[in-house]
Amino acid sequence: MKRNKSFSGTPFYLVATPIGNLEEFSPRAIKVLQSVDFICAEDTRTSSVLLNHFGIKKQLVSVHKFNEQNRLDLIINKLKEGETGAFISDAGYPLISDPGHPLVKTLIENNFNVSVVNGPSALLPALIGSGLNAGTFTFIGFLKGNNKEVINTLERYKNYKDTLIIYEAPHRVIKTISTIYSVFADRKLVIARELSKLHEEYIYTTLAKFNDNPLLDLKGEIVLVIEGNTGEKNSDLEELLDKVELLITKENMSVKKATSVVALLYNVSKNVLYNAYLKR
Ligand code: SAM
């Protein structure tokens, strides 16, 4: 067992930074960054803009996912020499879909105290503004890998009762929602966009409705909040699957043909219908 009291010495600080609105940068965060000897930043150019805005001039050490492992020795040596440091990512909390985990792990292993300076992150405002159950939730972050890997990941979460939170880039959002729909069938979906910025919006819809009528102009930064598995069947989808069944049994159609016909008649995705039929 190891017990580190953050302030029984000067800790290494993990500092959350604004996800849009600079007014969300707390006085404590600014004070801490002004007090340390060096600041590790995911992207020194991005962070310079923020730090300059608040008049913080410090030595910057770049730590991103491609060099994080190599930087560990440098940072540990600085701390051993008595320097004080902090880590910031481009936006929000470091380590939350951002670099920092190897660094924090190494600091703890080397008996340095860490302390987190709270601030903005995208996942909590998306969740609590979604109107979905915020009591139990699972943060998935970005769905990584090719389509098959994404589907495998979604299959793991399909029966979770928790509200699910997914980060996504705007150019992939339509495809991602369609894939989620093909695995989860219909559920409530909230798209939280541009949080804390001028164009902030929450779009309250369902996976099926969005999939049938996708918003083609979704820009900016996006969080998807999806209702957990309530155990209720989607009656619309079930009705369509009954029609597919009818065409197969009465008209001797193949599954592929029957799902294509029903998809065409009812203006739904044939892939979604086909996959849902196979899983029925
Ligand atoms: N570390 C950040 C955090 O604590 O939320 C997340 C960084 S991750 C690289 C970037 C993703 O976070 C974006 O693609 C988007 O999904 C989400 N995000 C960040 N800022 C956002 C904002 N202002 N509004 C909505 N989503 C945001």
mmCIF file of C-alpha atoms and ligand atoms in Angstrom:
data_model
loop_
_atom_site.group_PDB
_atom_site.id
_atom_site.type_symbol
_atom_site.label_atom_id
_atom_site.label_comp_id
_atom_site.label_asym_id
_atom_site.label_seq_id
_atom_site.Cartn_x
_atom_site.Cartn_y
_atom_site.Cartn_z
ATOM 1 C CA MET A 1 0.000 0.000 0.000
ATOM 2 C CA LYS A 2 1.147 3.480 -0.803
ATOM 3 C CA ARG A 3 -0.304 6.719 0.565
ATOM 4 C CA ASN A 4 0.695 9.988 -1.066
ATOM 5 C CA LYS A 5 -0.547 13.163 0.539
ATOM 6 C CA SER A 6 -0.602 15.602 -2.352
ATOM 7 C CA PHE A 7 0.492 18.613 -0.348
ATOM 8 C CA SER A 8 3.092 17.086 1.912
ATOM 9 C CA GLY A 9 5.639 18.498 -0.527
ATOM 10 C CA THR A 10 5.041 20.201 -3.841
ATOM 11 C CA PRO A 11 3.075 17.839 -6.032
ATOM 12 C CA PHE A 12 3.261 17.464 -9.798
ATOM 13 C CA TYR A 13 0.040 19.049 -10.987
ATOM 14 C CA LEU A 14 -2.386 17.698 -13.582
ATOM 15 C CA VAL A 15 -4.313 20.746 -14.679
ATOM 16 C CA ALA A 16 -7.582 20.776 -16.631
ATOM 17 C CA THR A 17 -7.788 23.538 -19.253
ATOM 18 C CA PRO A 18 -10.808 25.133 -21.014
ATOM 19 C CA ILE A 19 -12.654 23.150 -23.715
ATOM 20 C CA GLY A 20 -13.741 26.392 -25.365
ATOM 21 C CA ASN A 21 -14.701 29.177 -23.042
ATOM 22 C CA LEU A 22 -11.579 30.716 -21.490
ATOM 23 C CA GLU A 23 -13.625 32.051 -18.581
ATOM 24 C CA GLU A 24 -13.777 28.491 -17.325
ATOM 25 C CA PHE A 25 -10.063 28.537 -16.508
ATOM 26 C CA SER A 26 -10.044 28.764 -12.741
ATOM 27 C CA PRO A 27 -7.992 31.200 -10.658
ATOM 28 C CA ARG A 28 -6.409 28.169 -8.986
ATOM 29 C CA ALA A 29 -5.332 26.659 -12.309
ATOM 30 C CA ILE A 30 -3.722 29.951 -13.333
ATOM 31 C CA LYS A 31 -1.996 30.340 -9.957
ATOM 32 C CA VAL A 32 -0.642 26.783 -10.055
ATOM 33 C CA LEU A 33 0.713 27.166 -13.605
ATOM 34 C CA GLN A 34 2.321 30.456 -12.627
ATOM 35 C CA SER A 35 3.979 28.778 -9.650
ATOM 36 C CA VAL A 36 5.686 25.782 -11.297
ATOM 37 C CA ASP A 37 9.112 25.712 -12.995
ATOM 38 C CA PHE A 38 8.033 23.872 -16.128
ATOM 39 C CA ILE A 39 4.818 22.901 -17.885
ATOM 40 C CA CYS A 40 4.440 19.726 -19.927
ATOM 41 C CA ALA A 41 2.009 20.285 -22.789
ATOM 42 C CA GLU A 42 0.494 17.978 -25.384
ATOM 43 C CA ASP A 43 1.012 20.597 -28.092
ATOM 44 C CA THR A 44 3.238 23.479 -27.046
ATOM 45 C CA ARG A 45 1.906 25.750 -29.807
ATOM 46 C CA THR A 46 -1.736 25.235 -28.787
ATOM 47 C CA SER A 47 -0.927 25.666 -25.113
ATOM 48 C CA SER A 48 1.183 28.776 -25.751
ATOM 49 C CA VAL A 49 -1.934 30.568 -26.967
ATOM 50 C CA LEU A 50 -3.751 29.765 -23.718
ATOM 51 C CA LEU A 51 -0.747 30.480 -21.487
ATOM 52 C CA ASN A 52 0.050 33.773 -23.241
ATOM 53 C CA HIS A 53 -3.565 34.844 -22.820
ATOM 54 C CA PHE A 54 -3.176 34.462 -19.059
ATOM 55 C CA GLY A 55 0.350 35.906 -18.970
ATOM 56 C CA ILE A 56 1.944 32.597 -17.967
ATOM 57 C CA LYS A 57 5.531 32.346 -19.231
ATOM 58 C CA LYS A 58 7.212 29.045 -18.415
ATOM 59 C CA GLN A 59 9.525 26.503 -19.929
ATOM 60 C CA LEU A 60 7.341 24.167 -22.014
ATOM 61 C CA VAL A 61 8.117 20.476 -22.472
ATOM 62 C CA SER A 62 6.179 18.772 -25.250
ATOM 63 C CA VAL A 63 4.632 15.465 -24.190
ATOM 64 C CA HIS A 64 2.384 13.817 -26.746
ATOM 65 C CA LYS A 65 1.388 10.261 -27.514
ATOM 66 C CA PHE A 66 4.388 9.700 -29.807
ATOM 67 C CA ASN A 67 7.132 10.856 -27.401
ATOM 68 C CA GLU A 68 5.503 10.360 -23.997
ATOM 69 C CA GLN A 69 7.552 7.296 -23.094
ATOM 70 C CA ASN A 70 10.875 9.020 -23.975
ATOM 71 C CA ARG A 71 10.029 12.135 -22.005
ATOM 72 C CA LEU A 72 9.541 10.270 -18.730
ATOM 73 C CA ASP A 73 13.262 10.227 -17.786
ATOM 74 C CA LEU A 74 13.624 13.919 -18.548
ATOM 75 C CA ILE A 75 10.653 14.849 -16.372
ATOM 76 C CA ILE A 76 11.622 12.546 -13.499
ATOM 77 C CA ASN A 77 15.171 13.981 -13.540
ATOM 78 C CA LYS A 78 13.860 17.528 -13.416
ATOM 79 C CA LEU A 79 11.678 16.650 -10.426
ATOM 80 C CA LYS A 80 14.582 14.884 -8.706
ATOM 81 C CA GLU A 81 16.595 18.085 -9.103
ATOM 82 C CA GLY A 82 13.878 19.885 -7.159
ATOM 83 C CA GLU A 83 12.024 21.521 -10.061
ATOM 84 C CA THR A 84 8.245 21.694 -9.927
ATOM 85 C CA GLY A 85 5.996 20.860 -12.852
ATOM 86 C CA ALA A 86 2.526 20.535 -14.269
ATOM 87 C CA PHE A 87 0.897 18.776 -17.189
ATOM 88 C CA ILE A 88 -1.793 20.159 -19.471
ATOM 89 C CA SER A 89 -3.343 18.713 -22.615
ATOM 90 C CA ASP A 90 -4.853 20.717 -25.484
ATOM 91 C CA ALA A 91 -8.236 20.948 -23.762
ATOM 92 C CA GLY A 92 -10.071 19.518 -20.785
ATOM 93 C CA TYR A 93 -8.513 16.985 -18.456
ATOM 94 C CA PRO A 94 -5.229 15.403 -19.459
ATOM 95 C CA LEU A 95 -5.525 11.582 -19.759
ATOM 96 C CA ILE A 96 -9.222 11.821 -20.723
ATOM 97 C CA SER A 97 -8.871 10.773 -24.394
ATOM 98 C CA ASP A 98 -5.561 12.630 -24.149
ATOM 99 C CA PRO A 99 -1.967 11.739 -23.282
ATOM 100 C CA GLY A 100 -0.609 11.528 -19.745
ATOM 101 C CA HIS A 101 -1.262 8.046 -18.390
ATOM 102 C CA PRO A 102 2.336 6.699 -18.628
ATOM 103 C CA LEU A 103 3.581 9.897 -17.001
ATOM 104 C CA VAL A 104 1.178 9.740 -14.050
ATOM 105 C CA LYS A 105 1.875 6.024 -13.572
ATOM 106 C CA THR A 106 5.630 6.661 -13.559
ATOM 107 C CA LEU A 107 5.320 9.573 -11.134
ATOM 108 C CA ILE A 108 3.380 7.415 -8.680
ATOM 109 C CA GLU A 109 5.859 4.547 -9.051
ATOM 110 C CA ASN A 110 8.687 6.982 -8.309
ATOM 111 C CA ASN A 111 6.951 8.299 -5.186
ATOM 112 C CA PHE A 112 6.198 11.762 -6.491
ATOM 113 C CA ASN A 113 2.937 13.246 -5.303
ATOM 114 C CA VAL A 114 0.378 14.168 -7.926
ATOM 115 C CA SER A 115 -2.478 16.599 -7.514
ATOM 116 C CA VAL A 116 -5.308 17.333 -9.924
ATOM 117 C CA VAL A 117 -6.467 20.881 -10.489
ATOM 118 C CA ASN A 118 -10.115 20.597 -11.494
ATOM 119 C CA GLY A 119 -11.642 22.300 -14.458
ATOM 120 C CA PRO A 120 -13.604 21.713 -17.665
ATOM 121 C CA SER A 121 -14.017 18.447 -19.532
ATOM 122 C CA ALA A 122 -16.475 17.571 -22.295
ATOM 123 C CA LEU A 123 -17.955 14.403 -20.884
ATOM 124 C CA LEU A 124 -19.694 15.687 -17.745
ATOM 125 C CA PRO A 125 -21.533 18.679 -19.272
ATOM 126 C CA ALA A 126 -22.604 16.425 -22.155
ATOM 127 C CA LEU A 127 -23.949 13.860 -19.706
ATOM 128 C CA ILE A 128 -25.766 16.127 -17.302
ATOM 129 C CA GLY A 129 -27.234 18.297 -20.059
ATOM 130 C CA SER A 130 -28.455 15.208 -21.917
ATOM 131 C CA GLY A 131 -31.405 14.504 -19.652
ATOM 132 C CA LEU A 132 -30.393 10.836 -19.687
ATOM 133 C CA ASN A 133 -29.616 8.910 -16.506
ATOM 134 C CA ALA A 134 -26.537 10.564 -15.045
ATOM 135 C CA GLY A 135 -26.482 8.289 -11.996
ATOM 136 C CA THR A 136 -24.537 5.495 -13.657
ATOM 137 C CA PHE A 137 -22.634 6.048 -16.849
ATOM 138 C CA THR A 138 -19.782 4.589 -18.845
ATOM 139 C CA PHE A 139 -17.299 6.746 -20.676
ATOM 140 C CA ILE A 140 -16.122 4.988 -23.849
ATOM 141 C CA GLY A 141 -14.163 7.887 -25.360
ATOM 142 C CA PHE A 142 -13.319 7.550 -29.065
ATOM 143 C CA LEU A 143 -14.380 4.314 -30.777
ATOM 144 C CA LYS A 144 -11.061 3.129 -32.108
ATOM 145 C CA GLY A 145 -10.095 0.933 -35.045
ATOM 146 C CA ASN A 146 -11.727 -0.178 -38.266
ATOM 147 C CA ASN A 147 -15.448 -0.808 -38.655
ATOM 148 C CA LYS A 148 -15.173 -4.394 -37.412
ATOM 149 C CA GLU A 149 -13.261 -3.321 -34.298
ATOM 150 C CA VAL A 150 -15.804 -0.575 -33.631
ATOM 151 C CA ILE A 151 -18.636 -3.096 -33.915
ATOM 152 C CA ASN A 152 -16.818 -5.468 -31.532
ATOM 153 C CA THR A 153 -16.401 -2.657 -29.004
ATOM 154 C CA LEU A 154 -20.078 -1.720 -29.281
ATOM 155 C CA GLU A 155 -21.109 -5.361 -28.832
ATOM 156 C CA ARG A 156 -19.308 -5.276 -25.459
ATOM 157 C CA TYR A 157 -21.399 -2.313 -24.302
ATOM 158 C CA LYS A 158 -24.675 -3.322 -25.922
ATOM 159 C CA ASN A 159 -26.249 -4.741 -22.764
ATOM 160 C CA TYR A 160 -24.940 -2.087 -20.370
ATOM 161 C CA LYS A 161 -27.705 -0.337 -18.497
ATOM 162 C CA ASP A 162 -25.434 2.687 -17.954
ATOM 163 C CA THR A 163 -25.706 5.780 -20.090
ATOM 164 C CA LEU A 164 -22.846 5.648 -22.615
ATOM 165 C CA ILE A 165 -20.622 8.574 -23.570
ATOM 166 C CA ILE A 166 -18.674 8.591 -26.812
ATOM 167 C CA TYR A 167 -16.347 11.243 -28.258
ATOM 168 C CA GLU A 168 -16.455 11.689 -32.025
ATOM 169 C CA ALA A 169 -15.122 13.924 -34.771
ATOM 170 C CA PRO A 170 -17.741 15.739 -36.904
ATOM 171 C CA HIS A 171 -16.680 14.169 -40.220
ATOM 172 C CA ARG A 172 -17.273 10.653 -38.837
ATOM 173 C CA VAL A 173 -20.377 11.269 -36.779
ATOM 174 C CA ILE A 174 -23.021 10.140 -39.319
ATOM 175 C CA LYS A 175 -21.215 6.878 -40.032
ATOM 176 C CA THR A 176 -20.583 6.268 -36.330
ATOM 177 C CA ILE A 177 -24.232 6.798 -35.377
ATOM 178 C CA SER A 178 -25.300 4.457 -38.177
ATOM 179 C CA THR A 179 -22.913 1.788 -36.859
ATOM 180 C CA ILE A 180 -24.134 2.291 -33.290
ATOM 181 C CA TYR A 181 -27.730 1.961 -34.506
ATOM 182 C CA SER A 182 -26.896 -1.254 -36.360
ATOM 183 C CA VAL A 183 -25.599 -2.780 -33.105
ATOM 184 C CA PHE A 184 -27.867 -1.212 -30.447
ATOM 185 C CA ALA A 185 -31.094 -0.785 -32.486
ATOM 186 C CA ASP A 186 -33.081 2.261 -31.425
ATOM 187 C CA ARG A 187 -32.328 4.234 -28.248
ATOM 188 C CA LYS A 188 -32.369 7.827 -27.096
ATOM 189 C CA LEU A 189 -29.411 9.794 -28.409
ATOM 190 C CA VAL A 190 -28.221 13.221 -27.370
ATOM 191 C CA ILE A 191 -25.594 15.013 -29.423
ATOM 192 C CA ALA A 192 -23.785 17.639 -27.329
ATOM 193 C CA ARG A 193 -21.901 20.013 -29.585
ATOM 194 C CA GLU A 194 -19.489 22.892 -29.107
ATOM 195 C CA LEU A 195 -19.884 22.876 -25.331
ATOM 196 C CA SER A 196 -19.155 26.173 -23.610
ATOM 197 C CA LYS A 197 -18.719 27.872 -27.017
ATOM 198 C CA LEU A 198 -20.892 30.271 -29.001
ATOM 199 C CA HIS A 199 -22.598 27.516 -31.013
ATOM 200 C CA GLU A 200 -23.180 25.161 -28.089
ATOM 201 C CA GLU A 201 -26.205 22.947 -28.646
ATOM 202 C CA TYR A 202 -27.817 19.753 -27.396
ATOM 203 C CA ILE A 203 -29.692 17.740 -30.029
ATOM 204 C CA TYR A 204 -32.227 15.390 -28.454
ATOM 205 C CA THR A 205 -33.136 12.566 -30.816
ATOM 206 C CA THR A 206 -32.927 8.779 -31.180
ATOM 207 C CA LEU A 207 -30.461 6.578 -33.042
ATOM 208 C CA ALA A 208 -33.168 5.591 -35.561
ATOM 209 C CA LYS A 209 -34.399 9.129 -36.199
ATOM 210 C CA PHE A 210 -30.900 10.485 -36.698
ATOM 211 C CA ASN A 211 -29.958 7.553 -38.885
ATOM 212 C CA ASP A 212 -33.007 8.082 -41.111
ATOM 213 C CA ASN A 213 -32.575 11.856 -41.301
ATOM 214 C CA PRO A 214 -28.969 12.685 -40.466
ATOM 215 C CA LEU A 215 -27.988 16.299 -39.901
ATOM 216 C CA LEU A 216 -25.444 16.881 -42.624
ATOM 217 C CA ASP A 217 -24.070 20.124 -41.235
ATOM 218 C CA LEU A 218 -22.802 18.999 -37.834
ATOM 219 C CA LYS A 219 -19.580 20.844 -37.253
ATOM 220 C CA GLY A 220 -17.279 21.450 -34.321
ATOM 221 C CA GLU A 221 -16.613 19.216 -31.352
ATOM 222 C CA ILE A 222 -19.106 16.519 -30.544
ATOM 223 C CA VAL A 223 -20.032 14.188 -27.700
ATOM 224 C CA LEU A 224 -22.601 11.421 -28.182
ATOM 225 C CA VAL A 225 -24.637 10.454 -25.133
ATOM 226 C CA ILE A 226 -26.643 7.267 -25.585
ATOM 227 C CA GLU A 227 -29.316 5.776 -23.367
ATOM 228 C CA GLY A 228 -28.344 2.527 -21.669
ATOM 229 C CA ASN A 229 -30.041 -0.754 -22.504
ATOM 230 C CA THR A 230 -33.482 -0.474 -20.916
ATOM 231 C CA GLY A 231 -34.485 -3.956 -22.013
ATOM 232 C CA GLU A 232 -37.365 -2.551 -24.037
ATOM 233 C CA LYS A 233 -37.689 -3.642 -27.634
ATOM 234 C CA ASN A 234 -37.998 -1.017 -30.305
ATOM 235 C CA SER A 235 -41.490 -1.612 -31.616
ATOM 236 C CA ASP A 236 -40.893 0.171 -34.951
ATOM 237 C CA LEU A 237 -37.916 -2.021 -35.750
ATOM 238 C CA GLU A 238 -39.710 -5.134 -34.525
ATOM 239 C CA GLU A 239 -42.635 -4.408 -36.868
ATOM 240 C CA LEU A 240 -40.281 -4.048 -39.834
ATOM 241 C CA LEU A 241 -38.558 -7.286 -38.907
ATOM 242 C CA ASP A 242 -41.965 -9.008 -38.848
ATOM 243 C CA LYS A 243 -42.518 -7.805 -42.421
ATOM 244 C CA VAL A 244 -39.115 -9.157 -43.430
ATOM 245 C CA GLU A 245 -40.042 -12.480 -41.831
ATOM 246 C CA LEU A 246 -43.316 -12.536 -43.784
ATOM 247 C CA LEU A 247 -41.564 -12.011 -47.124
ATOM 248 C CA ILE A 248 -39.100 -14.775 -46.331
ATOM 249 C CA THR A 249 -41.658 -17.341 -45.241
ATOM 250 C CA LYS A 250 -44.549 -16.497 -47.601
ATOM 251 C CA GLU A 251 -42.682 -15.267 -50.661
ATOM 252 C CA ASN A 252 -39.575 -17.423 -50.345
ATOM 253 C CA MET A 253 -37.344 -14.372 -50.510
ATOM 254 C CA SER A 254 -33.766 -14.488 -49.292
ATOM 255 C CA VAL A 255 -32.966 -12.503 -46.129
ATOM 256 C CA LYS A 256 -30.976 -10.058 -48.215
ATOM 257 C CA LYS A 257 -33.779 -9.500 -50.712
ATOM 258 C CA ALA A 258 -36.488 -9.243 -48.036
ATOM 259 C CA THR A 259 -34.542 -6.711 -45.952
ATOM 260 C CA SER A 260 -33.779 -4.660 -49.088
ATOM 261 C CA VAL A 261 -37.462 -4.545 -50.077
ATOM 262 C CA VAL A 262 -38.652 -3.534 -46.589
ATOM 263 C CA ALA A 263 -35.823 -1.020 -46.251
ATOM 264 C CA LEU A 264 -36.811 0.559 -49.569
ATOM 265 C CA LEU A 265 -40.519 0.661 -48.735
ATOM 266 C CA TYR A 266 -40.029 2.155 -45.268
ATOM 267 C CA ASN A 267 -37.007 4.313 -46.019
ATOM 268 C CA VAL A 268 -34.681 2.740 -43.458
ATOM 269 C CA SER A 269 -31.114 1.496 -43.805
ATOM 270 C CA LYS A 270 -30.995 -1.984 -45.364
ATOM 271 C CA ASN A 271 -27.775 -2.777 -43.452
ATOM 272 C CA VAL A 272 -29.400 -1.934 -40.137
ATOM 273 C CA LEU A 273 -32.413 -4.072 -40.974
ATOM 274 C CA TYR A 274 -30.283 -6.934 -42.290
ATOM 275 C CA ASN A 275 -28.046 -6.958 -39.182
ATOM 276 C CA ALA A 276 -31.017 -6.652 -36.845
ATOM 277 C CA TYR A 277 -32.750 -9.557 -38.597
ATOM 278 C CA LEU A 278 -29.682 -11.779 -38.293
ATOM 279 C CA LYS A 279 -29.454 -10.991 -34.583
ATOM 280 C CA ARG A 280 -33.129 -11.545 -33.890
HETATM 281 N N1 SAM B 1 -9.404 15.916 -22.626
HETATM 282 C C1 SAM B 1 -10.669 16.297 -23.174
HETATM 283 C C2 SAM B 1 -11.751 16.204 -22.102
HETATM 284 O O1 SAM B 1 -11.424 16.207 -20.919
HETATM 285 O O2 SAM B 1 -12.940 16.181 -22.456
HETATM 286 C C3 SAM B 1 -10.999 15.473 -24.414
HETATM 287 C C4 SAM B 1 -9.983 15.599 -25.487
HETATM 288 S S1 SAM B 1 -10.355 14.669 -26.901
HETATM 289 C C5 SAM B 1 -8.845 14.723 -27.775
HETATM 290 C C6 SAM B 1 -11.308 15.756 -27.892
HETATM 291 C C7 SAM B 1 -12.769 15.326 -27.967
HETATM 292 O O3 SAM B 1 -13.459 15.764 -26.797
HETATM 293 C C8 SAM B 1 -13.510 15.961 -29.117
HETATM 294 O O4 SAM B 1 -13.352 15.219 -30.329
HETATM 295 C C9 SAM B 1 -14.945 15.933 -28.641
HETATM 296 O O5 SAM B 1 -15.494 14.644 -28.788
HETATM 297 C C10 SAM B 1 -14.751 16.218 -27.137
HETATM 298 N N2 SAM B 1 -14.797 17.665 -26.887
HETATM 299 C C11 SAM B 1 -13.776 18.469 -26.531
HETATM 300 N N3 SAM B 1 -14.207 19.745 -26.395
HETATM 301 C C12 SAM B 1 -15.524 19.747 -26.674
HETATM 302 C C13 SAM B 1 -16.551 20.742 -26.702
HETATM 303 N N4 SAM B 1 -16.282 22.018 -26.424
HETATM 304 N N5 SAM B 1 -17.795 20.359 -27.026
HETATM 305 C C14 SAM B 1 -18.090 19.087 -27.304
HETATM 306 N N6 SAM B 1 -17.169 18.105 -27.297
HETATM 307 C C15 SAM B 1 -15.910 18.418 -26.980
#
